[in-house]
Short mmCIF file of C-alpha atoms in Angstrom, two decimals:
data_model
loop_
_atom_site.label_atom_id
_atom_site.label_comp_id
_atom_site.label_asym_id
_atom_site.label_seq_id
_atom_site.Cartn_x
_atom_site.Cartn_y
_atom_site.Cartn_z
CA MET A 5 148.64 100.14 -140.84
CA SER A 6 147.27 103.08 -138.87
CA TYR A 7 143.61 103.23 -137.90
CA LEU A 8 140.98 105.43 -136.28
CA PHE A 9 138.91 104.59 -133.20
CA THR A 10 136.02 106.65 -131.83
CA SER A 11 134.26 106.81 -128.46
CA GLU A 12 131.50 109.09 -127.20
CA SER A 13 130.32 110.40 -123.86
CA VAL A 14 127.06 112.05 -122.83
CA SER A 15 126.53 114.57 -120.05
CA GLU A 16 124.60 114.19 -116.81
CA GLY A 17 121.78 116.13 -118.48
CA HIS A 18 121.35 113.67 -121.33
CA PRO A 19 117.86 112.12 -120.97
CA ASP A 20 119.17 108.59 -120.38
CA LYS A 21 121.71 109.86 -117.86
CA VAL A 22 118.99 111.76 -116.01
CA CYS A 23 117.28 108.41 -115.61
CA ASP A 24 120.50 106.70 -114.46
CA ARG A 25 120.94 109.45 -111.86
CA VAL A 26 117.37 109.03 -110.61
CA SER A 27 117.67 105.24 -110.38
CA ASP A 28 120.97 105.44 -108.50
CA THR A 29 119.56 108.12 -106.20
CA VAL A 30 116.75 105.73 -105.27
CA LEU A 31 119.29 102.95 -104.72
CA ASP A 32 121.42 105.16 -102.45
CA LEU A 33 118.35 106.14 -100.47
CA PHE A 34 117.55 102.49 -99.74
CA LEU A 35 121.16 101.58 -98.91
CA SER A 36 121.46 104.57 -96.56
CA GLN A 37 118.66 103.08 -94.47
CA ASP A 38 119.46 99.37 -94.90
CA ASN A 39 122.77 98.18 -96.34
CA GLN A 40 121.16 94.86 -97.26
CA ALA A 41 118.31 96.45 -99.25
CA ARG A 42 117.42 95.02 -102.62
CA VAL A 43 116.70 97.47 -105.43
CA ALA A 44 116.08 97.19 -109.15
CA CYS A 45 114.82 100.64 -110.12
CA GLU A 46 114.02 101.63 -113.69
CA THR A 47 113.25 105.23 -114.64
CA LEU A 48 111.47 106.84 -117.58
CA ALA A 49 111.75 110.58 -118.15
CA THR A 50 109.91 112.60 -120.76
CA THR A 51 108.28 116.01 -121.08
CA ASN A 52 107.41 117.12 -117.53
CA ARG A 53 107.13 113.54 -116.29
CA VAL A 54 109.29 111.04 -114.36
CA VAL A 55 108.11 107.47 -113.82
CA LEU A 56 109.71 104.81 -111.60
CA ALA A 57 109.13 101.07 -111.87
CA GLY A 58 110.85 97.98 -110.53
CA GLU A 59 111.23 95.99 -107.35
CA VAL A 60 112.62 96.74 -103.91
CA ARG A 61 113.05 95.11 -100.52
CA ALA A 62 113.77 96.68 -97.13
CA PRO A 63 112.69 96.04 -93.52
CA GLU A 64 109.00 96.75 -92.99
CA ASP A 65 109.71 99.29 -90.26
CA LYS A 66 111.80 101.36 -92.72
CA LEU A 67 110.04 100.83 -96.02
CA ASP A 68 107.29 103.43 -95.63
CA GLY A 69 109.79 106.13 -94.64
CA ILE A 70 112.05 105.33 -97.57
CA MET A 71 109.17 105.37 -100.02
CA ALA A 72 108.02 108.75 -98.72
CA ALA A 73 111.52 110.17 -99.19
CA ILE A 74 111.89 109.06 -102.81
CA GLU A 75 110.10 111.93 -104.56
CA PRO A 76 111.99 114.73 -102.74
CA ALA A 77 115.28 112.93 -103.40
CA VAL A 78 114.49 112.56 -107.10
CA ARG A 79 113.54 116.22 -107.45
CA ALA A 80 116.74 117.26 -105.66
CA ALA A 81 118.83 115.12 -108.02
CA ILE A 82 117.26 116.69 -111.11
CA LYS A 83 117.73 120.16 -109.60
CA ASP A 84 121.42 119.37 -109.10
CA ILE A 85 121.72 118.41 -112.76
CA GLY A 86 120.30 121.84 -113.59
CA TYR A 87 116.87 121.35 -115.11
CA GLU A 88 114.66 124.38 -114.71
CA GLN A 89 113.12 124.42 -118.19
CA GLU A 90 109.49 125.16 -118.87
CA LYS A 91 108.85 121.61 -120.07
CA PHE A 92 111.18 119.84 -117.65
CA HIS A 93 111.56 121.53 -114.29
CA HIS A 94 112.65 119.80 -111.10
CA ALA A 95 109.83 121.39 -109.11
CA HIS A 96 106.99 120.88 -111.57
CA PHE A 97 107.24 117.56 -113.40
CA GLU A 98 104.62 114.92 -112.69
CA PHE A 99 106.07 112.09 -110.61
CA GLN A 100 104.79 108.50 -110.58
CA ASN A 101 106.25 105.73 -108.44
CA TYR A 102 105.42 102.12 -109.34
CA LEU A 103 108.14 100.39 -107.33
CA HIS A 104 106.90 97.17 -105.74
CA GLU A 105 108.11 94.34 -103.52
CA GLN A 106 110.86 92.06 -104.83
CA SER A 107 109.76 88.74 -106.29
CA ALA A 108 109.97 85.94 -103.72
CA HIS A 109 111.23 83.60 -106.45
CA ILE A 110 114.20 85.84 -107.20
CA ALA A 111 114.88 86.30 -103.49
CA GLN A 112 114.97 82.56 -102.80
CA GLY A 113 117.76 82.06 -105.31
CA VAL A 114 119.83 84.97 -104.04
CA ASP A 115 119.38 84.89 -100.27
CA GLU A 116 121.82 83.13 -97.98
CA ALA A 117 120.14 80.31 -96.04
CA HIS A 118 120.99 77.30 -93.91
CA GLY A 119 123.45 75.22 -95.89
CA LYS A 120 123.33 77.58 -98.89
CA GLU A 121 125.64 80.44 -99.82
CA GLU A 122 124.23 83.67 -101.15
CA GLY A 123 123.83 83.27 -104.91
CA ALA A 124 124.19 85.62 -107.85
CA GLY A 125 121.16 87.79 -108.53
CA ASP A 126 121.09 86.71 -112.18
CA GLN A 127 122.99 84.76 -114.77
CA GLY A 128 125.24 86.73 -117.05
CA LEU A 129 128.72 87.64 -118.21
CA MET A 130 130.66 90.75 -117.24
CA PHE A 131 133.89 92.25 -118.53
CA GLY A 132 136.60 94.41 -117.05
CA TYR A 133 139.38 96.15 -118.94
CA ALA A 134 142.46 98.29 -118.35
CA CYS A 135 145.25 99.63 -120.57
CA ARG A 136 148.14 102.07 -120.44
CA GLU A 137 146.75 104.72 -122.78
CA THR A 138 146.06 107.11 -119.87
CA ASP A 139 147.25 107.52 -116.29
CA GLU A 140 143.85 106.22 -115.17
CA LEU A 141 144.51 103.02 -117.18
CA MET A 142 141.55 103.70 -119.45
CA PRO A 143 141.23 103.88 -123.25
CA ALA A 144 141.98 107.44 -124.33
CA PRO A 145 138.94 108.10 -126.56
CA ILE A 146 136.36 107.52 -123.83
CA HIS A 147 138.51 109.05 -121.09
CA TYR A 148 138.90 112.40 -122.81
CA SER A 149 135.32 112.41 -124.11
CA HIS A 150 134.21 112.18 -120.47
CA GLY A 151 136.73 114.82 -119.41
CA ILE A 152 135.43 117.41 -121.88
CA LEU A 153 131.86 117.10 -120.64
CA GLN A 154 132.86 117.07 -116.98
CA ARG A 155 134.78 120.31 -117.43
CA LEU A 156 131.88 121.96 -119.28
CA ALA A 157 129.45 120.89 -116.53
CA VAL A 158 131.64 122.56 -113.92
CA MET A 159 131.74 125.72 -116.05
CA ARG A 160 127.96 125.71 -116.52
CA LYS A 161 127.18 125.21 -112.84
CA SER A 162 129.64 127.84 -111.67
CA ASP A 163 128.16 130.60 -113.86
CA SER A 164 124.51 131.51 -113.35
CA ASP A 165 124.58 133.40 -116.66
CA SER A 166 126.10 130.57 -118.67
CA ILE A 167 124.71 129.96 -122.15
CA LEU A 168 125.30 126.22 -121.66
CA ARG A 169 122.42 123.94 -120.70
CA PRO A 170 122.54 120.44 -119.16
CA ASP A 171 122.17 118.16 -122.20
CA ALA A 172 125.37 117.47 -124.17
CA LYS A 173 127.38 114.87 -126.09
CA SER A 174 131.06 114.63 -126.98
CA GLN A 175 132.94 112.32 -129.33
CA LEU A 176 136.65 111.79 -129.92
CA THR A 177 138.22 110.01 -132.91
CA VAL A 178 141.79 109.00 -132.09
CA ILE A 179 144.56 108.04 -134.53
CA TYR A 180 146.57 104.89 -133.76
CA ASP A 181 149.70 103.70 -135.58
CA ASP A 182 150.21 100.11 -136.76
CA GLU A 183 151.50 99.13 -133.32
CA GLY A 184 148.47 100.53 -131.51
CA ARG A 185 150.16 103.69 -130.25
CA ILE A 186 148.26 106.99 -130.25
CA THR A 187 149.63 109.57 -132.69
CA GLY A 188 146.93 112.23 -132.43
CA VAL A 189 143.26 113.07 -132.78
CA ASP A 190 141.44 113.13 -136.12
CA LYS A 191 138.02 114.59 -135.21
CA ILE A 192 136.24 116.01 -132.18
CA VAL A 193 132.47 116.41 -132.05
CA LEU A 194 130.63 118.36 -129.36
CA SER A 195 126.90 119.01 -129.27
CA THR A 196 125.63 121.00 -126.32
CA GLN A 197 122.24 122.36 -125.44
CA HIS A 198 122.33 126.14 -125.10
CA ALA A 199 120.32 129.19 -124.16
CA VAL A 200 117.79 130.58 -126.59
CA GLY A 201 119.50 132.89 -129.05
CA ALA A 202 123.07 131.68 -128.48
CA SER A 203 124.79 131.18 -131.84
CA GLN A 204 126.99 128.38 -133.07
CA ASP A 205 129.92 130.81 -133.00
CA ASP A 206 129.13 131.76 -129.38
CA ILE A 207 129.29 128.09 -128.39
CA ARG A 208 132.48 127.48 -130.36
CA ARG A 209 134.29 130.41 -128.74
CA LEU A 210 133.25 129.22 -125.29
CA VAL A 211 134.08 125.52 -125.57
CA THR A 212 137.18 125.45 -127.78
CA PRO A 213 139.68 126.51 -125.07
CA VAL A 214 138.08 124.07 -122.63
CA ILE A 215 138.53 121.16 -125.03
CA ALA A 216 142.12 122.16 -125.75
CA ASP A 217 142.87 122.31 -122.04
CA VAL A 218 141.42 118.86 -121.34
CA LEU A 219 143.40 117.13 -124.09
CA PRO A 220 147.10 116.28 -123.80
CA GLU A 221 149.51 118.71 -125.44
CA GLY A 222 149.54 118.37 -129.21
CA TRP A 223 146.20 116.56 -129.44
CA MET A 224 143.96 119.52 -130.31
CA VAL A 225 142.57 119.41 -133.84
CA SER A 226 142.25 122.15 -136.44
CA PRO A 227 139.06 124.25 -136.52
CA GLU A 228 137.88 122.24 -139.56
CA ASP A 229 138.08 119.00 -137.55
CA LEU A 230 136.33 120.43 -134.49
CA LEU A 231 132.61 119.97 -135.10
CA ILE A 232 130.57 122.07 -132.66
CA ASN A 233 126.76 121.74 -132.65
CA PRO A 234 126.82 120.53 -136.26
CA THR A 235 123.00 120.62 -136.55
CA GLY A 236 123.13 124.38 -135.83
CA THR A 237 120.62 124.93 -133.01
CA PHE A 238 120.23 122.83 -129.83
CA GLU A 239 117.85 124.76 -127.57
CA ILE A 240 115.39 121.94 -126.79
CA GLY A 241 117.14 119.22 -124.84
CA GLY A 242 116.94 116.77 -121.98
CA PRO A 243 113.82 114.66 -121.44
CA ASP A 244 111.72 117.27 -123.21
CA GLY A 245 113.76 116.83 -126.38
CA ASP A 246 113.95 113.04 -126.22
CA ALA A 247 112.63 110.50 -123.72
CA GLY A 248 115.17 108.88 -121.40
CA LEU A 249 115.43 105.40 -119.88
CA THR A 250 117.74 103.85 -117.30
CA GLY A 251 120.57 101.73 -118.67
CA ARG A 252 120.68 102.81 -122.31
CA LYS A 253 124.25 104.14 -122.27
CA ILE A 254 126.17 101.01 -121.26
CA ILE A 255 129.12 101.62 -123.61
CA VAL A 256 129.44 105.21 -122.37
CA ASP A 257 129.40 103.76 -118.84
CA THR A 258 132.29 101.37 -119.53
CA TYR A 259 135.10 101.53 -122.10
CA GLY A 260 133.66 103.36 -125.09
CA GLY A 261 133.64 100.23 -127.22
CA ALA A 262 137.36 99.51 -126.73
CA ALA A 263 136.49 96.37 -124.74
CA PRO A 264 133.56 93.93 -124.72
CA HIS A 265 130.45 94.53 -122.64
CA GLY A 266 128.36 91.72 -121.21
CA GLY A 267 125.09 93.48 -121.96
CA GLY A 268 123.82 94.27 -118.48
CA ALA A 269 123.30 97.85 -117.35
CA PHE A 270 124.44 99.15 -113.95
CA SER A 271 122.34 102.00 -112.62
CA GLY A 272 119.48 101.34 -110.23
CA LYS A 273 120.73 97.86 -109.32
CA ASP A 274 121.88 96.93 -105.82
CA PRO A 275 125.23 95.11 -105.61
CA THR A 276 123.74 91.61 -105.27
CA LYS A 277 123.10 92.03 -108.99
CA VAL A 278 126.28 90.76 -110.62
CA ASP A 279 125.54 92.87 -113.70
CA ARG A 280 126.91 95.65 -111.54
CA SER A 281 129.15 94.22 -108.82
CA ALA A 282 130.95 91.67 -111.00
CA ALA A 283 131.61 94.30 -113.69
CA TYR A 284 133.21 96.40 -110.97
CA ALA A 285 135.21 93.40 -109.76
CA ALA A 286 136.40 92.64 -113.29
CA ARG A 287 137.60 96.23 -113.76
CA TYR A 288 139.33 96.07 -110.35
CA LEU A 289 141.19 92.90 -111.30
CA ALA A 290 142.13 94.10 -114.79
CA LYS A 291 143.36 97.45 -113.47
CA ASN A 292 145.51 95.78 -110.84
CA VAL A 293 147.07 93.51 -113.46
CA VAL A 294 148.07 96.49 -115.61
CA ALA A 295 149.12 98.59 -112.59
CA SER A 296 151.39 95.75 -111.48
CA GLY A 297 153.42 96.05 -114.70
CA LEU A 298 152.58 92.48 -115.74
CA ALA A 299 150.72 93.60 -118.89
CA GLU A 300 150.12 96.64 -121.09
CA LYS A 301 146.42 95.82 -121.32
CA CYS A 302 144.12 93.24 -119.82
CA THR A 303 140.57 92.00 -120.35
CA ILE A 304 138.82 89.91 -117.72
CA GLN A 305 135.51 88.09 -118.08
CA LEU A 306 133.44 86.76 -115.17
CA ALA A 307 130.26 84.71 -115.64
CA TYR A 308 127.58 83.61 -113.17
CA ALA A 309 124.45 81.47 -112.83
CA ILE A 310 121.45 82.81 -110.89
CA GLY A 311 121.37 81.50 -107.34
CA VAL A 312 124.93 80.10 -107.56
CA ALA A 313 127.71 81.73 -105.54
CA GLU A 314 130.93 80.91 -107.38
CA PRO A 315 131.44 82.23 -110.91
CA VAL A 316 130.96 79.59 -113.58
CA SER A 317 134.00 80.95 -115.41
CA VAL A 318 136.91 83.37 -115.00
CA TYR A 319 138.91 84.37 -118.07
CA VAL A 320 142.05 86.54 -118.29
CA ASP A 321 143.48 87.87 -121.56
CA THR A 322 146.50 90.17 -121.67
CA HIS A 323 146.36 90.40 -125.48
CA GLY A 324 149.91 89.20 -125.94
CA THR A 325 151.30 92.00 -123.77
CA GLY A 326 151.75 89.97 -120.57
CA THR A 327 155.11 89.16 -119.06
CA GLY A 328 153.88 85.75 -117.88
CA ASN A 329 151.16 83.19 -118.31
CA ASP A 330 147.52 84.33 -118.36
CA ASN A 331 146.37 81.12 -116.65
CA SER A 332 148.78 81.81 -113.80
CA LEU A 333 147.34 85.31 -113.44
CA GLN A 334 143.83 83.86 -113.36
CA ASP A 335 144.78 81.54 -110.49
CA GLN A 336 146.48 84.35 -108.57
CA LEU A 337 143.50 86.67 -108.91
CA ARG A 338 141.06 84.02 -107.72
CA GLY A 339 143.30 83.44 -104.71
CA LEU A 340 143.41 87.15 -103.85
CA VAL A 341 139.72 88.07 -104.26
CA ASP A 342 136.63 86.07 -103.35
CA LEU A 343 134.56 86.38 -106.52
CA THR A 344 131.26 85.25 -105.04
CA PRO A 345 128.69 88.07 -104.97
CA LYS A 346 129.06 88.38 -101.19
CA GLY A 347 132.84 88.23 -101.46
CA ILE A 348 132.93 91.02 -104.05
CA ARG A 349 130.64 93.24 -102.00
CA THR A 350 132.71 92.67 -98.87
CA HIS A 351 136.09 93.17 -100.55
CA LEU A 352 135.05 96.37 -102.34
CA GLY A 353 132.64 97.74 -99.72
CA LEU A 354 129.70 97.91 -102.10
CA ASN A 355 126.84 97.79 -99.57
CA ALA A 356 126.92 101.54 -99.15
CA PRO A 357 125.17 104.57 -100.70
CA ILE A 358 127.96 105.31 -103.18
CA TYR A 359 126.21 105.01 -106.53
CA ALA A 360 124.74 108.37 -107.57
CA PRO A 361 128.21 109.70 -108.56
CA THR A 362 128.65 106.77 -110.95
CA SER A 363 125.62 107.74 -113.02
CA ALA A 364 127.48 110.15 -115.34
CA TYR A 365 130.95 110.40 -116.89
CA GLY A 366 131.70 106.70 -116.60
CA HIS A 367 131.89 104.10 -113.88
CA PHE A 368 135.58 103.48 -114.60
CA GLY A 369 138.70 105.60 -114.80
CA ARG A 370 137.64 107.59 -111.75
CA LYS A 371 139.72 108.07 -108.60
CA ALA A 372 138.84 105.96 -105.58
CA GLY A 373 137.10 108.28 -103.12
CA GLU A 374 136.79 111.19 -105.58
CA ALA A 375 133.10 111.76 -104.80
CA GLY A 376 133.26 111.04 -101.07
CA ALA A 377 134.35 108.30 -98.73
CA GLY A 378 133.96 104.84 -100.20
CA THR A 379 133.16 105.91 -103.76
CA PHE A 380 134.70 104.11 -106.75
CA PRO A 381 136.50 101.49 -104.61
CA TRP A 382 137.00 99.28 -107.68
CA GLU A 383 139.53 101.84 -108.94
CA ALA A 384 142.00 101.02 -106.15
CA VAL A 385 145.21 99.19 -107.07
CA ASP A 386 145.83 97.67 -103.66
CA ILE A 387 146.49 94.11 -104.83
CA ALA A 388 148.87 95.01 -107.69
CA ALA A 389 151.95 94.50 -105.52
CA LYS A 390 150.79 90.97 -104.64
CA LEU A 391 150.76 89.77 -108.24
CA LEU A 392 153.79 87.89 -109.56
#
């Protein structure tokens, strides 16, 4: 029996994604000065206001300089997104910084000490997933939803007279046959903020060829199934249109609902937080399993206890598509990658300022190094050849 499956993406100008970008910009700033810095930065954005809260740790001789650099870095990030609106402008919003020192009780569970390995920064469960629906080994609905918005962002930023504005959402409903193979697309939805006075028809004429170009041949829908700005007008957008918070788009960040999510958000968290680093490790392992040819799709779950180094569980599921035994794969993966928090960070090179590019268009399905040296290292398939 055939079925439909839908995933959405949101642009870098979506209010929640603005906050993810700010939080990851703060994280990168700390890591650029101290690769062992601890950061848990939450951001709120609303009409002409950005507020930071959370906890940080860095050497005393660097902390004051980092803190002084935060506001200019945040304003530069929001300028790069493209916000120059009357009620949300990178140069004029009110900025408040309530970051404070990391809790000593959290630090004592995480820090490496005499006779004690570095522990996980929190308990929790994380999932990784890969499948053969796209060359990037990602589910097609989320992959192409991201691709549409990425292409439109490039178009908007390259044309100073563009009628497009930063806030946008896309959604793709894909048709699968009874064996789980994609046979086409049923509906596409795109809502994009636009210049005052631009009509629905203006937007449709502009974006339709872009969408068609992003999708594989034969996937474009009829005009009736292409829903463009279905509310009619979308002039007020971004944090002025709706308040944003860090970490509210976790399904957009991962697999579009095609795989489980452990619940933890990523942005603003340094890589001692296994919410982030172990989710990256799980994607890395799952992608390498599928890239090796040993399965058509693979889900991996890792789970941790706060202050404990080794994962409390590792689970591999190839959904009946594997050529061998899932338990054997689990043992091989644990032998190839040290899944302690320190081991993950070392293997993937996560103690580096590589996080701002992850804050929009998904943390997965990207190309290793696509946004600069060391970025998206969890997308490498360097252990695939070692799997049997």
